[in-house]
Coordinates of C-alpha atoms and ligand atoms in Angstrom, one line a residue:
M194 CA 67.7 105.7 84.4
L195 CA 68.6 104.9 88.0
H196 CA 69.1 101.8 89.5
G197 CA 68.7 100.2 93.6
T198 CA 67.9 96.8 94.8
A199 CA 64.4 95.3 93.9
V200 CA 62.4 94.8 97.0
S201 CA 58.9 94.3 96.1
E202 CA 58.0 92.7 93.2
G203 CA 55.9 94.6 89.7
I204 CA 55.5 97.5 87.7
G205 CA 53.9 101.2 88.7
L206 CA 54.2 103.9 87.0
G207 CA 53.0 107.3 87.8
R208 CA 54.1 110.8 89.6
V209 CA 56.4 111.2 91.9
M210 CA 55.4 113.0 95.4
L211 CA 58.8 114.2 97.2
L212 CA 59.2 113.2 101.4
E213 CA 61.8 115.5 101.9
E214 CA 63.4 114.8 105.7
C215 CA 62.3 118.4 107.6
S216 CA 65.5 118.5 109.5
L217 CA 64.4 118.9 113.3
V218 CA 65.8 122.3 115.2
Y219 CA 66.0 122.7 118.6
R220 CA 67.3 124.2 121.1
E221 CA 70.5 122.1 123.3
E222 CA 70.2 123.9 126.2
R223 CA 66.5 123.7 128.8
T224 CA 65.1 126.9 129.6
N225 CA 62.5 124.9 131.5
G226 CA 63.5 123.8 134.9
A227 CA 64.0 119.7 135.4
Q228 CA 60.7 119.1 136.5
A229 CA 58.8 120.9 133.8
E230 CA 61.5 119.5 130.6
R231 CA 60.2 116.1 132.1
E232 CA 56.5 116.5 132.0
R233 CA 56.9 118.2 129.0
F234 CA 58.8 114.9 127.8
R235 CA 56.8 112.7 129.4
Q236 CA 53.5 114.2 127.3
A237 CA 54.6 114.0 124.3
A238 CA 56.3 110.0 124.4
E239 CA 52.4 109.7 125.2
A240 CA 51.4 111.4 122.5
Y241 CA 53.2 110.1 120.1
R242 CA 52.1 106.5 121.8
R243 CA 48.2 107.4 121.0
K244 CA 49.3 108.4 117.5
T245 CA 50.8 105.1 117.2
Q246 CA 47.7 102.8 118.1
A247 CA 46.1 104.5 115.8
Q248 CA 48.6 103.8 112.9
M249 CA 49.1 100.5 113.9
E250 CA 44.8 99.5 113.8
H251 CA 46.0 100.7 109.6
L252 CA 48.9 99.0 109.2
K253 CA 46.6 95.8 110.2
R254 CA 44.5 96.5 107.6
S255 CA 46.9 97.1 104.7
A256 CA 49.3 94.7 105.5
G257 CA 48.3 92.9 107.7
E258 CA 48.7 91.6 111.7
E259 CA 51.9 89.6 111.0
D260 CA 53.8 93.1 109.9
A261 CA 52.3 95.3 112.1
W262 CA 54.4 94.2 114.9
I263 CA 57.4 96.4 113.8
L264 CA 55.3 99.4 115.1
E265 CA 54.7 97.4 118.1
A266 CA 58.8 97.0 119.0
H267 CA 58.8 101.1 118.4
M268 CA 56.0 101.5 121.5
A269 CA 57.2 99.3 123.6
M270 CA 61.3 101.1 123.0
S271 CA 59.2 104.6 123.4
G272 CA 58.6 103.2 127.5
D273 CA 61.7 101.5 127.9
P274 CA 62.4 101.6 131.8
S275 CA 66.7 102.4 131.1
L276 CA 66.5 105.0 128.0
L277 CA 63.5 106.8 130.0
R278 CA 65.7 106.9 133.3
R279 CA 69.0 108.3 130.5
V280 CA 66.8 111.1 129.3
G281 CA 65.4 112.4 132.1
E282 CA 69.3 111.7 133.9
R283 CA 70.1 114.4 131.2
I284 CA 67.3 116.9 131.5
D285 CA 68.4 117.1 135.2
Q286 CA 71.8 117.8 133.9
G287 CA 70.7 120.7 132.0
K288 CA 69.7 119.5 128.0
S289 CA 66.7 120.0 126.4
A290 CA 63.7 117.0 125.8
E291 CA 65.1 116.8 122.5
A292 CA 68.8 116.9 123.2
A293 CA 68.5 114.0 125.9
L294 CA 66.6 112.8 124.1
Q295 CA 69.0 112.8 120.8
E296 CA 71.9 112.0 123.1
V297 CA 70.8 108.9 124.3
C298 CA 69.3 107.2 120.9
G299 CA 72.8 108.5 119.0
G300 CA 74.8 106.4 121.5
Y301 CA 72.0 103.2 121.0
I302 CA 72.4 104.0 117.1
E303 CA 75.6 104.0 117.2
V304 CA 76.3 100.2 118.8
F305 CA 73.5 98.5 116.9
S306 CA 74.8 100.4 113.0
A307 CA 78.4 99.2 114.4
S308 CA 77.1 95.7 114.2
S309 CA 77.9 92.8 111.1
D310 CA 74.7 91.7 111.9
E311 CA 72.1 92.9 109.9
L312 CA 69.2 92.2 112.6
T313 CA 70.9 94.2 114.8
R314 CA 71.2 96.9 112.6
R315 CA 68.3 96.9 112.0
R316 CA 67.5 97.7 115.5
A317 CA 69.6 100.9 114.6
E318 CA 67.0 102.1 112.2
D319 CA 64.0 101.2 115.1
V320 CA 65.5 103.8 117.6
R321 CA 66.3 106.9 114.9
E322 CA 62.4 106.3 113.6
L323 CA 61.6 106.4 117.6
C324 CA 63.9 109.5 118.4
R325 CA 62.9 111.4 115.5
A326 CA 59.1 110.8 116.0
I327 CA 59.1 112.3 119.4
Q328 CA 61.2 114.9 118.0
R329 CA 58.5 115.8 116.1
E330 CA 56.0 115.5 118.5
L331 CA 58.0 117.9 121.2
L332 CA 58.4 120.4 118.3
G333 CA 55.1 120.4 117.1
V334 CA 56.6 119.4 114.1
E335 CA 54.1 116.6 111.9
E336 CA 54.8 113.9 110.4
A337 CA 54.5 113.5 106.3
D338 CA 50.9 112.7 105.5
V339 CA 50.2 110.5 102.4
R340 CA 47.0 109.4 103.3
H341 CA 45.3 111.6 100.7
A342 CA 48.3 110.6 98.2
P343 CA 46.4 110.8 94.9
K344 CA 45.9 107.7 92.6
G345 CA 49.6 106.8 90.9
T346 CA 51.6 108.2 93.4
V347 CA 55.0 107.4 93.2
L348 CA 56.6 107.8 97.2
V349 CA 60.3 109.0 96.6
A350 CA 62.6 109.3 100.0
R351 CA 65.6 108.9 101.7
E352 CA 63.7 106.9 103.8
L353 CA 60.3 105.7 104.7
S354 CA 59.5 105.1 108.5
A355 CA 57.5 102.8 109.2
A356 CA 54.4 105.5 110.8
V357 CA 54.8 106.7 106.9
M358 CA 54.5 103.4 105.7
A359 CA 50.8 103.4 108.0
G360 CA 49.1 105.6 106.1
I361 CA 49.7 104.0 103.0
D362 CA 46.5 103.4 101.0
N363 CA 48.2 100.9 98.4
E364 CA 45.2 101.4 95.9
N365 CA 46.9 105.3 95.0
I366 CA 51.2 104.2 95.9
A367 CA 51.8 103.1 93.0
G368 CA 55.7 102.8 93.6
I369 CA 58.1 103.5 96.6
V370 CA 61.6 104.6 95.5
T371 CA 64.1 105.1 98.8
E372 CA 67.8 106.1 99.2
G373 CA 68.7 104.1 101.9
G374 CA 67.3 100.6 103.6
G375 CA 67.4 97.2 101.6
M376 CA 65.9 94.0 101.5
T377 CA 64.6 93.5 105.3
S378 CA 64.5 97.3 105.9
H379 CA 61.2 98.4 107.1
S380 CA 59.8 100.2 103.7
S381 CA 60.2 96.8 102.3
I382 CA 58.6 94.6 104.4
L383 CA 55.8 96.7 104.5
A384 CA 55.8 97.9 100.9
R385 CA 56.0 93.5 100.2
A386 CA 53.4 93.0 102.6
M387 CA 51.5 95.3 100.9
G388 CA 52.3 94.2 97.6
V389 CA 52.8 98.0 96.2
P390 CA 56.4 97.7 93.7
A391 CA 59.2 99.1 95.4
V392 CA 63.0 99.8 95.0
C393 CA 65.5 100.7 97.4
G394 CA 69.3 102.0 97.9
V395 CA 68.6 104.3 94.7
K396 CA 71.4 106.5 95.2
G397 CA 70.7 110.4 93.6
A398 CA 66.9 109.0 93.8
V399 CA 65.5 112.5 95.9
S400 CA 67.9 115.2 93.8
R401 CA 67.3 113.2 89.7
L402 CA 63.7 113.0 90.7
A403 CA 61.5 116.3 90.8
D404 CA 58.2 116.1 92.8
G405 CA 55.5 115.7 90.3
A406 CA 57.4 113.7 87.8
F407 CA 56.8 111.2 85.7
V408 CA 57.7 108.0 86.4
I409 CA 58.3 103.7 86.6
V410 CA 59.5 102.1 89.5
D411 CA 60.3 98.4 88.4
G412 CA 60.5 96.3 92.0
T413 CA 61.4 93.0 89.8
R414 CA 64.1 94.1 88.5
G415 CA 65.3 97.5 90.6
D416 CA 65.1 99.7 87.9
V417 CA 63.8 103.2 87.8
I418 CA 63.2 104.9 84.7
F419 CA 62.6 108.8 84.7
T420 CA 61.3 111.0 81.3
P421 CA 60.2 107.7 80.1
K422 CA 60.0 108.2 76.3
P423 CA 56.5 107.0 75.2
E424 CA 57.7 103.6 73.8
E425 CA 59.2 102.7 77.3
I426 CA 56.3 103.5 78.5
E427 CA 53.8 102.0 76.3
A428 CA 56.7 98.5 77.2
Y429 CA 56.2 99.1 81.2
Q430 CA 52.6 98.8 80.8
K431 CA 52.6 95.3 79.0
R432 CA 55.2 94.2 81.1
Q433 CA 52.6 95.7 84.4
D434 CA 49.8 93.6 82.6
A435 CA 51.8 90.3 82.6
F436 CA 52.8 90.8 86.0
L437 CA 49.3 91.6 87.4
E438 CA 48.1 88.9 85.2
K439 CA 50.2 85.9 86.4
R440 CA 49.3 87.3 90.1
R441 CA 45.7 86.9 89.4
R442 CA 46.7 83.5 87.3
I443 CA 48.0 82.3 90.1
Q444 CA 44.9 82.6 92.6
Y445 CA 44.1 79.5 90.6
F446 CA 46.4 77.3 92.9
L447 CA 44.8 79.3 95.7
H448 CA 42.5 76.1 97.6
K449 CA 44.4 73.8 95.4
K450 CA 47.0 70.7 96.2
T451 CA 50.7 71.2 95.4
Q452 CA 51.4 68.5 93.3
A453 CA 53.9 68.3 90.7
K454 CA 52.6 67.5 86.9
S455 CA 53.2 64.0 87.3
G456 CA 51.2 63.3 90.7
E457 CA 53.8 63.4 93.3
E458 CA 52.1 65.4 96.4
F459 CA 54.0 68.2 98.6
K460 CA 53.4 69.8 101.8
L461 CA 53.3 74.0 101.6
L462 CA 53.6 75.2 104.7
C463 CA 54.2 79.1 106.0
N464 CA 56.7 80.4 108.2
I465 CA 55.6 82.7 110.7
S466 CA 56.9 84.8 113.6
M467 CA 53.5 85.7 115.7
P468 CA 50.5 84.1 116.4
S469 CA 48.5 86.7 114.2
G470 CA 51.1 84.1 111.4
A471 CA 48.7 81.2 112.0
A472 CA 45.7 83.1 109.8
R473 CA 47.1 85.2 107.2
A474 CA 49.0 81.4 106.1
L475 CA 45.5 79.4 106.3
E476 CA 43.8 82.6 103.6
A477 CA 46.9 83.2 101.7
G478 CA 46.2 79.3 100.7
G479 CA 49.0 77.7 103.3
E480 CA 48.5 74.1 104.5
G481 CA 49.9 75.0 108.0
V482 CA 52.7 76.0 109.4
G483 CA 56.4 74.9 108.7
L484 CA 58.3 77.6 110.9
F485 CA 57.1 79.4 114.0
R486 CA 60.2 81.5 114.6
T487 CA 59.5 82.2 119.1
E488 CA 62.4 84.2 119.7
Y489 CA 60.5 86.8 118.6
L490 CA 58.2 85.6 121.4
F491 CA 61.2 87.0 123.6
M492 CA 62.3 90.4 121.9
N493 CA 61.4 93.9 122.7
R494 CA 60.3 93.1 126.0
Q495 CA 62.4 93.2 129.5
H496 CA 61.3 89.8 130.7
P497 CA 61.0 86.5 128.8
P498 CA 57.9 85.4 128.4
C499 CA 56.5 82.7 131.2
E500 CA 54.9 78.8 130.6
E501 CA 51.3 80.5 130.8
E502 CA 52.0 83.2 128.2
Q503 CA 53.7 81.1 125.4
Y504 CA 50.9 77.9 126.4
Q505 CA 48.6 80.6 125.2
A506 CA 50.4 82.2 122.4
Y507 CA 51.3 78.6 121.2
A508 CA 46.9 77.5 122.0
Q509 CA 46.2 80.3 120.1
T510 CA 48.2 79.1 117.0
L511 CA 46.2 76.0 117.4
R512 CA 43.1 77.3 117.1
D513 CA 43.7 79.5 114.8
L514 CA 44.8 76.7 112.5
K515 CA 42.3 74.8 112.7
G516 CA 43.7 71.1 112.5
R517 CA 46.1 71.9 110.8
P518 CA 50.0 70.9 111.3
L519 CA 52.1 73.6 113.7
T520 CA 55.7 73.1 114.0
I521 CA 57.0 74.9 116.6
R522 CA 61.0 75.9 116.5
T523 CA 62.1 76.5 119.7
L524 CA 63.9 79.7 121.2
D525 CA 66.6 80.0 118.4
V526 CA 68.9 83.3 120.0
G527 CA 72.1 83.9 119.0
G528 CA 74.1 85.0 116.2
D529 CA 72.3 87.7 114.9
K530 CA 69.0 87.2 117.5
E531 CA 69.0 89.7 119.4
A532 CA 66.3 89.3 122.5
A533 CA 67.6 91.6 125.4
C534 CA 66.2 90.4 128.4
L535 CA 68.1 86.8 128.0
E536 CA 71.6 89.3 128.6
L537 CA 72.9 86.9 125.7
A538 CA 76.9 87.2 126.2
Q539 CA 79.3 89.5 124.0
E540 CA 80.9 87.1 121.9
A541 CA 84.5 87.1 119.4
N542 CA 82.4 84.9 116.8
P543 CA 78.5 85.1 117.5
F544 CA 77.5 83.1 114.6
L545 CA 79.7 79.8 115.5
G546 CA 79.0 80.7 119.1
L547 CA 76.1 80.2 121.7
R548 CA 73.1 79.9 119.1
G549 CA 69.5 78.1 119.0
I550 CA 70.0 74.9 120.8
R551 CA 73.1 75.8 122.7
W552 CA 72.1 78.1 124.2
C553 CA 68.7 76.6 125.7
L554 CA 70.9 73.7 126.4
K555 CA 73.1 76.2 128.8
N556 CA 70.1 78.3 130.3
R557 CA 68.2 75.1 130.9
E558 CA 65.4 77.1 133.3
V559 CA 64.3 78.8 129.9
F560 CA 64.1 76.0 127.8
L561 CA 61.8 74.2 130.1
T562 CA 59.5 76.6 130.7
Q563 CA 59.1 76.9 126.7
L564 CA 59.2 73.0 126.6
R565 CA 56.5 72.8 129.2
A566 CA 54.8 74.8 127.6
L567 CA 54.4 73.1 124.0
L568 CA 53.8 70.2 126.2
R569 CA 50.5 71.7 127.5
A570 CA 49.4 73.3 124.0
G571 CA 50.9 69.9 122.3
V572 CA 47.0 68.6 123.7
L573 CA 44.9 70.7 121.7
G574 CA 46.5 70.2 118.0
D575 CA 49.1 68.6 115.7
L576 CA 52.1 70.6 117.3
R577 CA 55.3 69.2 116.6
V578 CA 58.8 70.8 117.7
M579 CA 61.7 72.0 115.8
L580 CA 65.2 72.5 117.6
P581 CA 67.7 75.4 116.0
M582 CA 71.3 74.7 115.2
V583 CA 72.1 71.3 115.7
S584 CA 75.2 70.2 115.1
T585 CA 75.8 67.0 117.1
L586 CA 73.6 63.6 118.1
E587 CA 74.0 64.8 121.7
E588 CA 72.0 67.8 121.6
L589 CA 69.3 65.6 120.2
R590 CA 69.5 63.9 122.7
E591 CA 69.5 65.9 125.6
A592 CA 66.3 68.2 124.4
R593 CA 64.6 64.8 124.4
A594 CA 65.7 64.4 127.7
L595 CA 65.2 67.9 128.8
L596 CA 61.2 67.8 127.4
D597 CA 60.7 64.3 128.9
Q598 CA 61.9 66.1 132.4
A599 CA 59.3 68.8 131.5
R600 CA 56.9 66.5 130.7
S601 CA 57.9 64.9 134.5
Q602 CA 57.2 68.4 136.3
L603 CA 54.1 69.1 134.6
K604 CA 52.3 65.7 135.9
A605 CA 54.0 66.2 139.0
Q606 CA 51.8 69.6 139.3
G607 CA 48.6 67.8 137.8
L608 CA 48.4 70.0 134.6
P609 CA 47.8 68.4 131.1
C610 CA 49.8 67.8 128.6
V611 CA 51.0 65.3 126.2
G612 CA 51.9 62.3 126.2
N613 CA 54.2 62.3 123.0
L614 CA 55.7 65.5 120.7
P615 CA 57.2 64.9 117.3
V616 CA 60.7 65.9 117.5
G617 CA 62.4 66.9 114.8
I618 CA 65.7 69.0 113.7
M619 CA 66.7 72.6 111.9
I620 CA 69.5 71.4 109.1
E621 CA 71.3 74.4 109.3
T622 CA 75.0 73.2 110.1
P623 CA 77.4 71.5 107.8
A624 CA 78.2 68.8 110.8
A625 CA 74.3 68.2 110.9
V626 CA 74.3 67.6 107.2
L627 CA 77.6 65.2 107.6
T628 CA 75.8 63.0 110.5
A629 CA 72.6 63.1 109.0
A630 CA 72.2 59.9 108.9
A631 CA 72.9 59.2 112.4
L632 CA 70.8 62.2 113.3
A633 CA 67.6 61.0 111.0
R634 CA 67.3 57.6 113.6
E635 CA 66.5 60.1 116.3
A636 CA 64.9 62.4 114.6
D637 CA 61.2 62.5 114.1
F638 CA 61.3 64.9 110.4
F639 CA 64.0 66.9 109.7
S640 CA 64.3 70.9 108.2
I641 CA 67.0 72.2 106.4
G642 CA 67.7 76.5 106.8
T643 CA 69.4 77.2 103.8
N644 CA 69.4 80.8 104.9
D645 CA 72.3 80.5 107.7
L646 CA 73.0 76.5 106.2
V647 CA 74.5 78.3 102.8
G648 CA 76.3 80.8 105.4
Y649 CA 78.1 78.0 107.2
V650 CA 78.9 75.4 104.3
M651 CA 80.6 78.4 101.9
A652 CA 82.2 79.6 105.4
C653 CA 80.7 83.2 104.7
D654 CA 79.1 86.3 106.4
R655 CA 75.9 86.8 104.3
G656 CA 76.3 90.4 105.8
S657 CA 79.5 90.9 104.5
P658 CA 79.9 92.4 101.0
Q659 CA 83.2 91.5 100.5
V660 CA 82.4 87.9 100.1
S661 CA 78.4 88.0 99.6
G662 CA 79.0 86.6 96.0
L663 CA 79.4 83.3 97.2
Y664 CA 76.4 83.1 99.6
S665 CA 74.0 81.3 96.9
P666 CA 72.4 78.3 97.5
M667 CA 73.1 77.6 93.7
Q668 CA 76.4 76.6 95.0
P669 CA 77.4 73.7 94.1
A670 CA 78.7 72.8 97.2
V671 CA 75.3 74.0 98.5
L672 CA 73.7 72.0 95.9
H673 CA 75.2 68.9 97.1
A674 CA 74.7 69.1 101.2
L675 CA 71.0 69.3 100.0
R676 CA 70.9 66.6 98.3
E677 CA 72.6 64.2 100.7
V678 CA 70.6 65.6 103.4
I679 CA 67.0 64.9 101.9
R680 CA 68.6 60.7 100.0
L681 CA 69.3 60.3 104.1
G682 CA 66.0 61.5 106.0
R683 CA 63.8 60.1 103.2
E684 CA 66.3 56.4 103.3
R685 CA 65.1 56.5 107.4
N686 CA 61.8 57.4 106.0
I687 CA 61.3 60.3 107.6
P688 CA 59.9 63.7 106.6
V689 CA 62.7 66.5 105.5
S690 CA 61.6 69.9 104.5
L691 CA 62.9 73.1 103.3
C692 CA 62.5 76.4 105.1
G693 CA 64.5 79.1 104.8
E694 CA 64.3 81.4 101.5
A695 CA 65.7 79.0 99.4
A696 CA 61.9 76.7 99.2
A697 CA 60.5 80.2 97.5
D698 CA 62.8 79.9 94.5
P699 CA 61.4 78.4 91.9
R700 CA 64.7 78.0 89.7
L701 CA 65.8 75.5 92.4
T702 CA 61.6 73.8 92.7
P703 CA 62.9 71.3 90.0
L704 CA 66.1 70.2 91.9
L705 CA 64.0 69.6 95.6
I706 CA 61.7 68.1 93.9
S707 CA 64.1 65.6 91.9
F708 CA 65.8 65.0 95.7
G709 CA 62.8 64.2 96.9
L710 CA 61.5 67.1 99.5
S711 CA 58.7 66.6 100.7
G712 CA 57.6 69.7 101.6
F713 CA 58.3 73.6 101.6
S714 CA 57.4 76.0 104.3
V715 CA 57.8 79.4 102.8
A716 CA 56.5 83.5 103.5
A717 CA 52.8 83.7 103.1
A718 CA 53.2 85.6 100.2
S719 CA 55.3 83.5 98.5
V720 CA 52.3 80.2 98.4
L721 CA 51.2 81.2 95.6
A722 CA 53.8 80.7 93.7
V723 CA 55.7 77.7 94.7
R724 CA 51.9 76.1 94.5
A725 CA 52.7 77.5 90.5
A726 CA 56.1 76.2 90.9
V727 CA 56.0 72.8 91.7
A728 CA 52.9 72.5 89.2
R729 CA 55.1 73.1 86.5
W730 CA 57.4 69.8 86.4
T731 CA 57.0 66.2 86.4
K732 CA 59.5 64.3 88.2
G733 CA 61.3 62.5 85.2
A734 CA 61.5 66.2 83.4
A735 CA 63.1 68.0 87.2
D736 CA 65.3 64.7 87.2
Q737 CA 66.8 65.8 84.3
V738 CA 67.2 69.6 85.4
A739 CA 68.9 67.9 88.7
E740 CA 71.5 66.1 86.9
A741 CA 72.6 69.0 85.1
A742 CA 72.8 71.0 87.8
L743 CA 74.7 69.3 90.2
A744 CA 77.4 68.1 87.0
M745 CA 78.1 72.1 86.5
G746 CA 80.9 73.2 88.5
T747 CA 80.1 76.7 89.3
E748 CA 77.7 78.8 91.0
A749 CA 77.6 81.1 88.2
E750 CA 76.9 77.8 85.9
V751 CA 74.3 76.7 87.6
Q752 CA 72.5 80.2 88.2
A753 CA 72.2 80.8 84.0
Y754 CA 70.9 77.4 83.7
L755 CA 68.4 76.9 86.4
R756 CA 67.3 80.6 85.5
Q757 CA 67.0 79.3 82.3
V758 CA 64.7 76.2 82.3
A759 CA 62.7 78.6 85.2
V760 CA 61.7 80.7 82.0
E761 CA 60.7 77.8 79.7
A762 CA 59.3 75.3 82.0
Ligands
LIG444 C1 67.0 79.0 108.2 O1 68.3 79.0 108.7 O2 67.0 78.8 107.2 C2 66.1 79.4 109.2 C3 64.7 79.1 108.4 O3 66.2 80.1 110.1 P1 66.4 81.4 110.6 O4 66.2 81.7 109.3 O5 65.1 82.2 111.3 O6 67.8 81.7 110.9
LIG445 MG1 68.3 79.5 110.9

């Protein structure tokens, strides 16, 4: 048996299709004149964009609009003027187009891969894919074509590019195994969106798994079983049936309320990063959007989106939500979130630096532009504004003052805007937890961002394998912080929801019910599982679990206990 990281749930049984990456062989020096070589490069880049456009259409159908942005980002990068200029310069110096591109991309890859934050490291993956794709065009080498893979195929590769993933027919692909990648690599994001079981980070997969061999992919536990015995096949088939049955059963919750067994109701909203995510949220059973990460509107482009472009994006999202609530988080850059068009300063400790609201308060023109777009969109529906990374009351007050200023600017221009826009804050810093009582007096709602809060409470970098054991929402310190902040918010009668990944973890559901959370905001794919998890608990039973868990001294005890109660519930 081989083992890796479970990145897309489910069990797949099938035959291996080995996708070996062919090495691309090319001359270092050009044989054409510089002008002809530049033209060769231009044509290859254009052919790449044409192909990618078609792949993107396919990907929108198989993985959904929201996830097709991965290829969109590659296309945008292929037209980046500074990349094109540098390639051109190297061609002029005598390099072949392939070598010029390799050199330029290699520089970017080196810088991005050395970064300590995951999002930047992921950019290295983007550049690598783009570089190989254009080189393939230059050399006339076709990408592996998985479109006609027979039913019951398990794809095995070192890495799978977004372009290969775009060719997948999820009816035929039973599973995916890769040697590289992680939870957030493209193949993993797309496998989850397509509902294909996947395991990544499987050392030795390509050499150990032969083409045509029968294998089992356990995307829930992260196992890959080769040459399985008949009794193993039978056991996994049973687990596969149970998984599919569970997936089918939770469909029951599609049009139901989000309600505990004892009757308490909760809001169950979705996290999105593009306007196109709104329709998907409703299709998946979401009751609106609890977190629109607007920083994605600023990524992979040369200039920040203007007020009108932002207004159109927010208006479209509201229209698609058909009257359901929309919480838009203002620009959250810095830390692990890059946006080249904003030219963020380099800092020694970016996670402790100019992030989220701190950056916006120092870059008022960008912030005011966004606030004006929000105020204009506010007349069209149920819109709320949420500020990221708040750590002091002054930040909330300053942001409100800027919102007033933006309103006056619009009025002076005679543009219609909403009179009152609810303003809430993300609870992501220990400072916000400790001053929650004061913040709750002036904020209209709280939304807890556990992805960041866990890191800051535990003072650990989740990207570092040395301390990743500390990064858990089940750490006693985190549980106490959650209980306290929910209590303080509720005491002031403001809604408190949770929009970090922990919101979708069924082990935490009884605790969140007991603490008095008002709503969950999760990825569209998790909506039904969360609604089903909430329905399993009465408030009384959840209180007992919360009391027992909070009395425990270690994360290991809490985790073992919550796993047990989740299975029994
Ligand atoms: C969080 O920190 O939990 C959160 C939802 O924000 P993001 O993941 O965008 O940092
Ligand atoms: Mg965050």
